[in-house]
Amino acid sequence: MPNETINDPRLEEGVWTTDPESGELVPDYESTFPTIEEWQVVNGTVVRVDKDEVLVDIGYKSEGVIPVSELSIRRSINPEDEVSVGDDIAALVLTKEDTEGRLILSKKRARFELAWKAIEGAHEKGEPVNGRVIEVVKGGLILDLGVRGFLPASLVDIRRVQDLDEFLGQELLCKVIELNRSRNNVVLSRRAVLEEERKEQRQRILDRLNPGDVVEGTISNIVDFGAFVDLDGMDGLIHISELSWSHVNHPSEVLEIGQTVRVQVLDIDRERQRISLGLKQTQTDPWQQVLESYQEGDVVQGTVTKVVTFGSFVEILPGVEGLVHISELAQHHVENPREIVSQGDNVHVRILEVDAERRRLSLSLKRVEDGMPVQPMPGEEAEPPALGLSDEVFADEVPAAETLEPAPATEEEPVAEEPVAEAATEPEVEEPVTEAATEPEIEEPVAEEPVAEAEPVAEAEPVAEEEPAAEEPTVEEPAAEAEPEAEPEAEASDEAPAE
């Protein structure tokens, strides 16, 4: 009988076995089950999903149970969001039989083991790993790699990210920079991946640019010492001294993040892959305007920007300041410049010296005199010069214009003056015409009568017609010879009123 049992072909199929007590053939159920050990990763199919657990068929004599806490590395999850009935999953055997005889499995620990091996391999080769952002925590992001990977905020992007919530749910490609199995610690860097991707792009940018080129970029960051400009994949620095021709206290006064600017390439460090940029070089140099528009001796308008012990600084154009030395503030001795000017005053100054090489201006306040023309700023028209005419001048001109309107009046005025002028030549004393007319040196009775009677002579038409004769004597000598005849004319005039 024993020999027959041994030679039974059913034993070769591995389905039957000999009962050690009875020696009979019995079904070998144990041989149909897979051999499993604790902390072994097995594959199975989800057969049921409950609120607190998931049942998985792994081909063992009993179904494996995955508690909800062992489904995912996420916290407070819904099992239906993680698995569905019919899904093929990998699980780690935690316990072959618990107190209730159940097989306890863990899906998250199976992923952890598999992921850890993949992470170790990627870390050794320097390759990136892919993970989904599942949490935003203080100081960074948590990625699901099968292992909880930590991505610091400073390594999320090349530039500092202000809002980390925008990455929630996204899949990011990161590089493993730190790995510790004993603490299950994985530190990632997305910035390293981005820098690798942009390395070739930066090299192309460096090969394309040369000092002096003018390019367009976007302000990516502003710091105390300047601003960074994104040049399509590579950042260049504008130092605070290269932002404007005028003084800048902080770059935020001139620029803001996201602003598009045109900048000039000042220097390129190809070994360190750094680019120095300038913003003011793309703007008009105010010193060039000074050289083109002003010269020494010009009087210009400016604003006092600073008062110091040795004088004051005056800005004549935006970005161009000149010094008024204390000795050039006033005609008298000045102990303190604040006695003469204050910050913010608008003044007229005279340009004494223009030093184009050193970009310096010497100005004077005391050498500006009243009536000096003020040079306009570039692009402005000069003001018309002040004629200094008072209202009295225009008041005198109005009646004169009125007298010129009638024709007879215009003829009578010069005629009235001519006889008086001739009469004024009669005395030998050389005095003004007006004085000669009012105070002649002829005897009082004779001088008063001709002056009083001169008006009718001026009104007479024949005298008005003899205007050409009055204009003919250009030489004074004949008039001097006519002095002896002045008395008969005076007598004639005496006789006329006597009749």
Short mmCIF file of C-alpha atoms in Angstrom, two decimals:
data_model
loop_
_atom_site.label_atom_id
_atom_site.label_comp_id
_atom_site.label_asym_id
_atom_site.label_seq_id
_atom_site.Cartn_x
_atom_site.Cartn_y
_atom_site.Cartn_z
CA MET A 1 0.00 0.00 0.00
CA PRO A 2 2.70 2.47 0.85
CA ASN A 3 4.41 1.72 -2.42
CA GLU A 4 1.22 2.39 -4.31
CA THR A 5 0.81 5.75 -2.50
CA ILE A 6 4.29 6.84 -3.36
CA ASN A 7 3.87 5.95 -6.99
CA ASP A 8 0.45 7.60 -7.27
CA PRO A 9 0.59 10.04 -10.22
CA ARG A 10 -1.61 12.52 -8.34
CA LEU A 11 1.31 13.30 -6.04
CA GLU A 12 3.25 14.64 -9.01
CA GLU A 13 0.58 17.28 -9.71
CA GLY A 14 1.21 18.86 -6.28
CA VAL A 15 -2.48 18.86 -5.42
CA TRP A 16 -2.54 15.87 -3.11
CA THR A 17 -0.44 14.94 -0.15
CA THR A 18 -0.23 12.01 2.28
CA ASP A 19 -1.83 12.44 5.65
CA PRO A 20 0.92 11.60 8.19
CA GLU A 21 -1.58 10.07 10.60
CA SER A 22 -3.69 7.91 8.32
CA GLY A 23 -1.28 7.63 5.43
CA GLU A 24 -4.10 8.41 2.98
CA LEU A 25 -4.00 10.90 0.14
CA VAL A 26 -5.63 14.21 1.00
CA PRO A 27 -5.86 17.44 -1.02
CA ASP A 28 -2.76 19.62 -0.59
CA TYR A 29 -4.43 23.02 -0.11
CA GLU A 30 -1.32 24.64 1.31
CA SER A 31 0.62 24.03 -1.87
CA THR A 32 -1.97 26.05 -3.85
CA PHE A 33 -1.40 29.16 -1.78
CA PRO A 34 1.52 31.49 -2.52
CA THR A 35 4.30 31.67 -0.05
CA ILE A 36 4.35 35.06 1.65
CA GLU A 37 6.41 36.57 4.38
CA GLU A 38 5.95 39.63 6.49
CA TRP A 39 7.34 42.90 4.92
CA GLN A 40 7.01 41.30 1.54
CA VAL A 41 5.41 43.23 -1.30
CA VAL A 42 2.60 41.35 -3.04
CA ASN A 43 0.20 42.13 -5.86
CA GLY A 44 -3.58 41.78 -5.63
CA THR A 45 -6.98 42.95 -6.82
CA VAL A 46 -9.35 45.18 -4.89
CA VAL A 47 -12.59 43.27 -4.20
CA ARG A 48 -14.33 45.63 -1.79
CA VAL A 49 -14.03 49.21 -0.61
CA ASP A 50 -15.47 50.19 2.76
CA LYS A 51 -15.27 53.40 4.73
CA ASP A 52 -12.60 52.17 7.09
CA GLU A 53 -10.86 49.42 5.10
CA VAL A 54 -10.24 47.85 1.70
CA LEU A 55 -10.26 44.10 0.93
CA VAL A 56 -7.68 42.77 -1.52
CA ASP A 57 -7.45 39.31 -3.07
CA ILE A 58 -3.77 38.34 -3.33
CA GLY A 59 -4.46 34.62 -3.96
CA TYR A 60 -3.92 33.69 -0.33
CA LYS A 61 -6.19 31.51 1.77
CA SER A 62 -7.85 34.67 3.05
CA GLU A 63 -8.33 38.15 1.66
CA GLY A 64 -5.97 40.85 2.81
CA VAL A 65 -7.22 43.88 4.69
CA ILE A 66 -5.82 47.37 4.14
CA PRO A 67 -6.85 49.78 6.92
CA VAL A 68 -7.70 53.30 5.72
CA SER A 69 -4.61 54.66 7.53
CA GLU A 70 -2.43 52.43 5.34
CA LEU A 71 -3.90 53.47 2.02
CA SER A 72 -2.00 56.69 1.36
CA ILE A 73 0.61 59.01 2.80
CA ARG A 74 -2.05 61.72 2.72
CA ARG A 75 -4.01 62.47 5.82
CA SER A 76 -7.80 62.20 6.24
CA ILE A 77 -8.64 60.62 2.91
CA ASN A 78 -11.68 58.89 1.49
CA PRO A 79 -10.86 55.26 0.46
CA GLU A 80 -12.98 55.62 -2.68
CA ASP A 81 -10.73 58.46 -3.82
CA GLU A 82 -7.71 56.21 -3.62
CA VAL A 83 -8.84 52.85 -5.03
CA SER A 84 -11.79 51.26 -6.80
CA VAL A 85 -13.08 47.70 -7.04
CA GLY A 86 -11.10 45.79 -9.65
CA ASP A 87 -7.89 47.87 -9.34
CA ASP A 88 -4.65 45.94 -9.34
CA ILE A 89 -2.44 47.27 -6.57
CA ALA A 90 0.75 46.41 -4.72
CA ALA A 91 0.65 45.98 -0.95
CA LEU A 92 3.11 45.23 1.81
CA VAL A 93 2.43 42.36 4.18
CA LEU A 94 2.41 43.74 7.70
CA THR A 95 0.99 40.71 9.54
CA LYS A 96 0.16 37.26 8.18
CA GLU A 97 -2.45 36.71 10.87
CA ASP A 98 -3.60 39.19 13.49
CA THR A 99 -5.61 38.34 16.59
CA GLU A 100 -8.62 37.78 14.39
CA GLY A 101 -6.67 35.67 11.88
CA ARG A 102 -6.71 38.37 9.18
CA LEU A 103 -3.96 39.20 6.74
CA ILE A 104 -3.03 42.89 7.25
CA LEU A 105 -1.63 44.76 4.28
CA SER A 106 -0.40 48.30 3.61
CA LYS A 107 -0.64 50.02 0.28
CA LYS A 108 1.29 53.16 1.25
CA ARG A 109 4.21 51.16 2.65
CA ALA A 110 4.42 49.12 -0.52
CA ARG A 111 4.60 52.34 -2.48
CA PHE A 112 7.17 53.62 -0.02
CA GLU A 113 9.45 50.63 -0.55
CA LEU A 114 9.12 50.75 -4.31
CA ALA A 115 9.49 54.52 -4.39
CA TRP A 116 12.47 54.52 -2.08
CA LYS A 117 14.34 52.19 -4.38
CA ALA A 118 13.50 54.41 -7.33
CA ILE A 119 14.55 57.54 -5.39
CA GLU A 120 17.83 55.98 -4.35
CA GLY A 121 18.55 55.02 -7.94
CA ALA A 122 17.69 58.51 -9.22
CA HIS A 123 19.80 60.14 -6.53
CA GLU A 124 22.82 58.02 -7.42
CA LYS A 125 22.47 58.77 -11.13
CA GLY A 126 21.60 62.46 -10.63
CA GLU A 127 18.29 62.05 -12.41
CA PRO A 128 15.10 63.96 -11.46
CA VAL A 129 12.00 62.39 -9.92
CA ASN A 130 8.37 63.29 -10.57
CA GLY A 131 5.84 63.96 -7.83
CA ARG A 132 2.50 65.66 -7.23
CA VAL A 133 2.14 68.53 -4.77
CA ILE A 134 -0.26 67.36 -2.04
CA GLU A 135 0.30 69.94 0.71
CA VAL A 136 1.50 73.49 1.26
CA VAL A 137 3.31 73.75 4.57
CA LYS A 138 5.30 76.43 6.30
CA GLY A 139 8.47 76.98 4.33
CA GLY A 140 7.71 74.83 1.29
CA LEU A 141 5.72 72.08 -0.43
CA ILE A 142 5.08 68.37 0.22
CA LEU A 143 5.26 66.09 -2.82
CA ASP A 144 3.88 62.59 -3.12
CA LEU A 145 6.69 60.42 -4.47
CA GLY A 146 5.43 57.31 -2.73
CA VAL A 147 7.47 58.94 -0.01
CA ARG A 148 6.74 62.36 1.44
CA GLY A 149 9.28 64.61 -0.21
CA PHE A 150 9.91 68.15 1.03
CA LEU A 151 10.52 70.95 -1.46
CA PRO A 152 11.76 74.16 0.23
CA ALA A 153 10.18 77.42 -0.95
CA SER A 154 13.58 78.82 -1.93
CA LEU A 155 14.10 75.87 -4.30
CA VAL A 156 10.68 75.89 -5.97
CA ASP A 157 11.77 78.21 -8.76
CA ILE A 158 14.77 80.17 -9.92
CA ARG A 159 13.10 83.29 -8.55
CA ARG A 160 11.47 83.59 -5.16
CA VAL A 161 7.82 82.51 -5.32
CA GLN A 162 5.41 84.74 -3.44
CA ASP A 163 2.36 82.43 -3.44
CA LEU A 164 3.00 78.68 -3.07
CA ASP A 165 -0.70 77.78 -3.28
CA GLU A 166 -0.58 78.07 -7.06
CA PHE A 167 1.49 74.85 -7.19
CA LEU A 168 -1.05 72.76 -5.26
CA GLY A 169 -2.06 69.70 -7.32
CA GLN A 170 0.64 70.20 -9.94
CA GLU A 171 3.19 67.57 -10.90
CA LEU A 172 6.73 68.85 -10.52
CA LEU A 173 10.01 67.42 -11.73
CA CYS A 174 12.60 67.74 -8.97
CA LYS A 175 16.08 66.66 -8.15
CA VAL A 176 16.90 64.78 -4.93
CA ILE A 177 19.48 66.76 -2.97
CA GLU A 178 19.23 64.98 0.38
CA LEU A 179 18.21 61.41 1.32
CA ASN A 180 18.04 59.79 4.77
CA ARG A 181 16.45 56.36 5.06
CA SER A 182 16.59 56.17 8.84
CA ARG A 183 14.45 59.30 9.14
CA ASN A 184 12.55 58.74 5.90
CA ASN A 185 13.70 62.21 4.90
CA VAL A 186 13.75 63.30 1.24
CA VAL A 187 14.66 66.89 0.29
CA LEU A 188 14.01 68.04 -3.27
CA SER A 189 15.00 70.93 -5.52
CA ARG A 190 13.00 72.03 -8.54
CA ARG A 191 15.34 74.95 -9.05
CA ALA A 192 18.21 72.57 -9.85
CA VAL A 193 16.14 71.00 -12.63
CA LEU A 194 15.18 74.41 -14.04
CA GLU A 195 18.79 75.54 -13.98
CA GLU A 196 19.83 72.41 -15.86
CA GLU A 197 17.16 73.07 -18.45
CA ARG A 198 18.17 76.68 -18.83
CA LYS A 199 21.88 76.08 -18.84
CA GLU A 200 22.00 75.63 -22.58
CA GLN A 201 19.56 78.49 -23.05
CA ARG A 202 21.75 80.79 -20.94
CA GLN A 203 24.76 79.79 -22.94
CA ARG A 204 22.94 80.74 -26.13
CA ILE A 205 22.04 84.09 -24.59
CA LEU A 206 25.63 84.72 -23.53
CA ASP A 207 26.89 83.84 -27.00
CA ARG A 208 24.38 86.19 -28.57
CA LEU A 209 24.93 89.25 -26.36
CA ASN A 210 27.81 91.70 -26.47
CA PRO A 211 28.62 94.78 -24.38
CA GLY A 212 26.79 97.78 -25.77
CA ASP A 213 23.76 95.83 -27.03
CA VAL A 214 20.31 97.18 -26.09
CA VAL A 215 17.85 94.42 -25.15
CA GLU A 216 14.37 94.18 -23.68
CA GLY A 217 13.52 92.33 -20.48
CA THR A 218 11.16 92.08 -17.53
CA ILE A 219 11.91 93.12 -13.95
CA SER A 220 11.95 89.84 -12.02
CA ASN A 221 13.12 91.03 -8.61
CA ILE A 222 14.01 94.25 -6.79
CA VAL A 223 16.61 94.37 -4.01
CA ASP A 224 18.27 97.18 -2.08
CA PHE A 225 21.32 97.31 -4.34
CA GLY A 226 19.52 97.11 -7.68
CA ALA A 227 17.06 95.16 -9.81
CA PHE A 228 17.17 91.86 -11.73
CA VAL A 229 15.96 91.67 -15.31
CA ASP A 230 14.79 88.42 -16.93
CA LEU A 231 16.28 88.23 -20.42
CA ASP A 232 14.21 85.29 -21.72
CA GLY A 233 15.68 82.72 -19.37
CA MET A 234 18.61 84.47 -17.77
CA ASP A 235 18.73 87.24 -15.18
CA GLY A 236 20.92 90.30 -15.46
CA LEU A 237 21.56 92.87 -12.73
CA ILE A 238 20.99 96.62 -12.94
CA HIS A 239 23.00 98.19 -10.14
CA ILE A 240 21.29 101.05 -8.32
CA SER A 241 23.91 103.46 -9.69
CA GLU A 242 22.90 102.53 -13.25
CA LEU A 243 19.17 103.10 -12.83
CA SER A 244 18.98 106.84 -13.49
CA TRP A 245 21.13 109.88 -14.21
CA SER A 246 19.76 111.44 -11.04
CA HIS A 247 20.20 110.12 -7.50
CA VAL A 248 18.01 107.11 -6.55
CA ASN A 249 17.45 106.18 -2.91
CA HIS A 250 15.85 102.79 -3.64
CA PRO A 251 15.22 100.91 -6.91
CA SER A 252 11.50 100.72 -6.13
CA GLU A 253 11.32 104.47 -6.79
CA VAL A 254 12.08 103.82 -10.47
CA LEU A 255 10.97 100.23 -11.21
CA GLU A 256 8.38 97.65 -10.21
CA ILE A 257 8.26 93.85 -10.56
CA GLY A 258 6.82 92.76 -13.91
CA GLN A 259 7.69 96.00 -15.69
CA THR A 260 9.13 95.72 -19.19
CA VAL A 261 12.29 97.77 -19.70
CA ARG A 262 14.92 98.42 -22.35
CA VAL A 263 18.44 98.08 -20.96
CA GLN A 264 21.97 98.23 -22.27
CA VAL A 265 24.50 95.44 -21.73
CA LEU A 266 27.44 96.92 -19.81
CA ASP A 267 29.56 93.84 -19.08
CA ILE A 268 29.40 90.04 -19.48
CA ASP A 269 31.20 87.54 -17.23
CA ARG A 270 31.00 84.42 -19.37
CA GLU A 271 32.77 82.20 -16.85
CA ARG A 272 30.44 83.07 -13.99
CA GLN A 273 27.52 83.57 -16.39
CA ARG A 274 26.66 87.03 -15.12
CA ILE A 275 25.42 90.05 -17.03
CA SER A 276 25.66 93.68 -15.88
CA LEU A 277 22.98 95.97 -17.29
CA GLY A 278 22.29 99.69 -17.33
CA LEU A 279 18.95 101.47 -17.56
CA LYS A 280 20.09 105.09 -17.66
CA GLN A 281 22.21 104.43 -20.76
CA THR A 282 18.98 104.02 -22.78
CA GLN A 283 17.79 107.43 -21.62
CA THR A 284 18.91 110.85 -22.80
CA ASP A 285 22.06 111.99 -21.05
CA PRO A 286 21.20 115.38 -19.51
CA TRP A 287 24.86 116.36 -19.64
CA GLN A 288 24.72 116.15 -23.42
CA GLN A 289 21.80 118.58 -23.30
CA VAL A 290 23.89 120.92 -21.16
CA LEU A 291 26.73 120.88 -23.67
CA GLU A 292 24.37 121.44 -26.60
CA SER A 293 22.11 124.07 -25.05
CA TYR A 294 24.22 126.07 -22.59
CA GLN A 295 27.60 127.73 -22.49
CA GLU A 296 29.65 129.65 -19.98
CA GLY A 297 28.09 133.00 -19.12
CA ASP A 298 24.48 131.90 -19.68
CA VAL A 299 21.89 132.61 -17.02
CA VAL A 300 19.62 129.62 -16.32
CA GLN A 301 16.85 128.77 -13.92
CA GLY A 302 17.32 126.04 -11.33
CA THR A 303 16.17 124.60 -8.02
CA VAL A 304 18.24 124.40 -4.86
CA THR A 305 18.53 120.71 -4.02
CA LYS A 306 20.98 120.81 -1.13
CA VAL A 307 22.55 123.43 1.12
CA VAL A 308 25.97 122.60 2.61
CA THR A 309 28.56 124.53 4.58
CA PHE A 310 30.61 125.48 1.52
CA GLY A 311 27.69 126.49 -0.71
CA SER A 312 24.60 125.05 -2.31
CA PHE A 313 23.76 122.65 -5.13
CA VAL A 314 21.35 123.78 -7.83
CA GLU A 315 19.67 121.45 -10.32
CA ILE A 316 19.37 123.14 -13.72
CA LEU A 317 18.16 120.02 -15.56
CA PRO A 318 16.82 116.68 -14.26
CA GLY A 319 19.96 114.81 -13.25
CA VAL A 320 22.33 117.76 -13.63
CA GLU A 321 23.41 119.69 -10.56
CA GLY A 322 25.94 122.49 -10.22
CA LEU A 323 27.68 124.00 -7.23
CA VAL A 324 27.26 127.59 -6.17
CA HIS A 325 30.24 128.20 -3.93
CA ILE A 326 29.65 130.20 -0.78
CA SER A 327 31.74 133.00 -2.28
CA GLU A 328 29.34 133.20 -5.26
CA LEU A 329 26.12 133.44 -3.26
CA ALA A 330 26.04 137.21 -2.61
CA GLN A 331 28.05 140.39 -3.09
CA HIS A 332 28.69 140.61 0.64
CA HIS A 333 30.45 138.11 2.87
CA VAL A 334 28.30 135.09 3.74
CA GLU A 335 28.89 133.09 6.90
CA ASN A 336 26.15 130.50 6.38
CA PRO A 337 24.69 129.66 2.92
CA ARG A 338 21.28 129.17 4.56
CA GLU A 339 21.15 132.91 5.06
CA ILE A 340 20.82 133.32 1.29
CA VAL A 341 19.10 130.17 -0.06
CA SER A 342 17.03 127.25 1.21
CA GLN A 343 16.33 123.81 -0.19
CA GLY A 344 13.59 123.97 -2.81
CA ASP A 345 14.15 127.61 -3.79
CA ASN A 346 13.85 128.50 -7.47
CA VAL A 347 16.80 130.71 -8.42
CA HIS A 348 18.52 132.19 -11.45
CA VAL A 349 22.21 131.33 -11.65
CA ARG A 350 25.00 132.11 -14.05
CA ILE A 351 27.18 129.35 -15.51
CA LEU A 352 30.83 130.04 -14.69
CA GLU A 353 32.46 126.80 -15.86
CA VAL A 354 31.39 123.56 -17.57
CA ASP A 355 33.70 120.59 -16.94
CA ALA A 356 32.42 117.94 -19.35
CA GLU A 357 35.02 115.33 -18.43
CA ARG A 358 34.35 115.47 -14.70
CA ARG A 359 30.66 116.27 -15.28
CA ARG A 360 30.76 119.29 -13.01
CA LEU A 361 29.20 122.73 -13.18
CA SER A 362 30.35 125.89 -11.41
CA LEU A 363 27.53 128.38 -10.90
CA SER A 364 27.12 131.86 -9.47
CA LEU A 365 24.19 133.59 -7.86
CA LYS A 366 25.73 136.99 -7.21
CA ARG A 367 26.75 137.54 -10.86
CA VAL A 368 23.18 137.51 -12.09
CA GLU A 369 22.09 141.07 -12.78
CA ASP A 370 18.62 142.44 -13.39
CA GLY A 371 17.60 142.35 -17.01
CA MET A 372 19.88 139.50 -18.01
CA PRO A 373 18.11 137.08 -20.40
CA VAL A 374 17.39 133.64 -18.96
CA GLN A 375 18.19 130.72 -21.24
CA PRO A 376 15.20 128.37 -21.67
CA MET A 377 15.40 124.68 -20.90
CA PRO A 378 15.97 122.38 -23.89
CA GLY A 379 12.73 122.02 -25.80
CA GLU A 380 11.21 125.24 -24.43
CA GLU A 381 10.87 128.56 -26.20
CA ALA A 382 12.60 131.61 -24.85
CA GLU A 383 10.45 134.22 -23.14
CA PRO A 384 10.15 137.58 -24.94
CA PRO A 385 12.54 140.18 -23.48
CA ALA A 386 11.05 142.66 -21.03
CA LEU A 387 10.95 146.13 -22.65
CA GLY A 388 10.51 147.93 -19.34
CA LEU A 389 7.76 150.22 -20.69
CA SER A 390 5.60 151.80 -18.03
CA ASP A 391 1.96 152.73 -18.31
CA GLU A 392 2.92 156.39 -18.60
CA VAL A 393 4.70 155.75 -21.90
CA PHE A 394 1.60 154.18 -23.40
CA ALA A 395 -0.55 156.97 -21.89
CA ASP A 396 1.52 159.59 -23.71
CA GLU A 397 1.28 157.72 -26.99
CA VAL A 398 -2.52 157.61 -27.02
CA PRO A 399 -3.14 161.39 -27.32
CA ALA A 400 -0.28 161.65 -29.81
CA ALA A 401 -2.02 159.13 -32.01
CA GLU A 402 -5.24 161.05 -31.71
CA THR A 403 -3.56 164.30 -32.81
CA LEU A 404 -2.11 162.59 -35.85
CA GLU A 405 -5.52 161.60 -37.14
CA PRO A 406 -6.59 164.97 -38.63
CA ALA A 407 -4.42 166.18 -41.51
CA PRO A 408 -4.21 169.86 -40.49
CA ALA A 409 -2.99 169.02 -37.00
CA THR A 410 -0.06 166.99 -38.34
CA GLU A 411 1.00 169.89 -40.51
CA GLU A 412 0.65 172.50 -37.79
CA GLU A 413 2.78 170.70 -35.16
CA PRO A 414 6.11 170.78 -37.00
CA VAL A 415 5.35 174.33 -38.25
CA ALA A 416 4.80 175.51 -34.69
CA GLU A 417 8.13 174.06 -33.63
CA GLU A 418 10.13 175.51 -36.56
CA PRO A 419 9.55 179.19 -35.83
CA VAL A 420 10.31 178.57 -32.19
CA ALA A 421 13.53 176.84 -33.16
CA GLU A 422 14.51 179.75 -35.40
CA ALA A 423 13.69 182.17 -32.67
CA ALA A 424 15.75 180.14 -30.30
CA THR A 425 18.78 180.54 -32.58
CA GLU A 426 18.60 184.31 -32.31
CA PRO A 427 20.29 184.50 -28.89
CA GLU A 428 24.01 183.82 -28.89
CA VAL A 429 23.85 181.62 -25.78
CA GLU A 430 23.99 177.88 -26.62
CA GLU A 431 21.13 176.43 -24.61
CA PRO A 432 18.41 173.84 -25.24
CA VAL A 433 15.62 174.89 -27.54
CA THR A 434 13.03 174.69 -24.79
CA GLU A 435 15.04 176.95 -22.53
CA ALA A 436 15.73 179.38 -25.40
CA ALA A 437 12.05 179.51 -26.19
CA THR A 438 11.04 180.25 -22.63
CA GLU A 439 13.93 182.45 -21.51
CA PRO A 440 15.49 184.39 -24.43
CA GLU A 441 18.28 186.83 -23.69
CA ILE A 442 16.61 189.63 -25.76
CA GLU A 443 15.17 192.57 -23.93
CA GLU A 444 12.15 191.56 -21.88
CA PRO A 445 9.52 193.63 -23.69
CA VAL A 446 10.69 192.49 -27.12
CA ALA A 447 11.08 188.78 -26.09
CA GLU A 448 7.66 188.53 -24.49
CA GLU A 449 5.74 190.03 -27.43
CA PRO A 450 7.16 187.72 -30.14
CA VAL A 451 6.56 184.65 -28.00
CA ALA A 452 2.99 185.65 -27.28
CA GLU A 453 2.35 186.59 -30.90
CA ALA A 454 4.06 183.42 -32.28
CA GLU A 455 0.84 181.42 -32.23
CA PRO A 456 -0.95 183.26 -35.04
CA VAL A 457 2.18 183.02 -37.16
CA ALA A 458 2.21 179.26 -36.62
CA GLU A 459 -1.41 179.02 -37.69
CA ALA A 460 -0.93 180.99 -40.91
CA GLU A 461 -1.23 178.90 -44.03
CA PRO A 462 1.66 180.52 -45.94
CA VAL A 463 4.08 179.59 -43.25
CA ALA A 464 2.87 175.97 -43.39
CA GLU A 465 3.50 175.90 -47.14
CA GLU A 466 7.10 176.99 -46.68
CA GLU A 467 8.04 173.65 -45.05
CA PRO A 468 10.62 172.76 -47.70
CA ALA A 469 12.36 176.08 -47.07
CA ALA A 470 12.49 175.26 -43.35
CA GLU A 471 14.11 171.88 -44.01
CA GLU A 472 16.74 173.24 -46.43
CA PRO A 473 19.15 174.87 -44.00
CA THR A 474 21.26 171.92 -42.95
CA VAL A 475 24.30 174.05 -42.11
CA GLU A 476 24.09 176.21 -39.05
CA GLU A 477 26.48 178.93 -40.32
CA PRO A 478 23.87 180.80 -42.41
CA ALA A 479 21.63 180.78 -39.38
CA ALA A 480 24.43 182.39 -37.38
CA GLU A 481 24.90 185.07 -40.05
CA ALA A 482 21.20 185.84 -39.90
CA GLU A 483 21.52 187.04 -36.30
CA PRO A 484 21.70 190.77 -37.25
CA GLU A 485 18.43 190.39 -39.14
CA ALA A 486 16.68 189.02 -36.11
CA GLU A 487 15.88 192.51 -34.80
CA PRO A 488 14.06 193.71 -37.95
CA GLU A 489 11.97 190.53 -37.88
CA ALA A 490 11.12 191.20 -34.32
CA GLU A 491 10.23 194.77 -35.16
CA ALA A 492 8.09 193.62 -38.05
CA SER A 493 6.23 191.40 -35.73
CA ASP A 494 5.76 194.38 -33.36
CA GLU A 495 4.29 196.45 -36.09
CA ALA A 496 1.85 193.80 -37.16
CA PRO A 497 -0.05 193.74 -33.87
CA ALA A 498 0.18 197.55 -33.61
CA GLU A 499 -1.82 198.00 -36.76
#
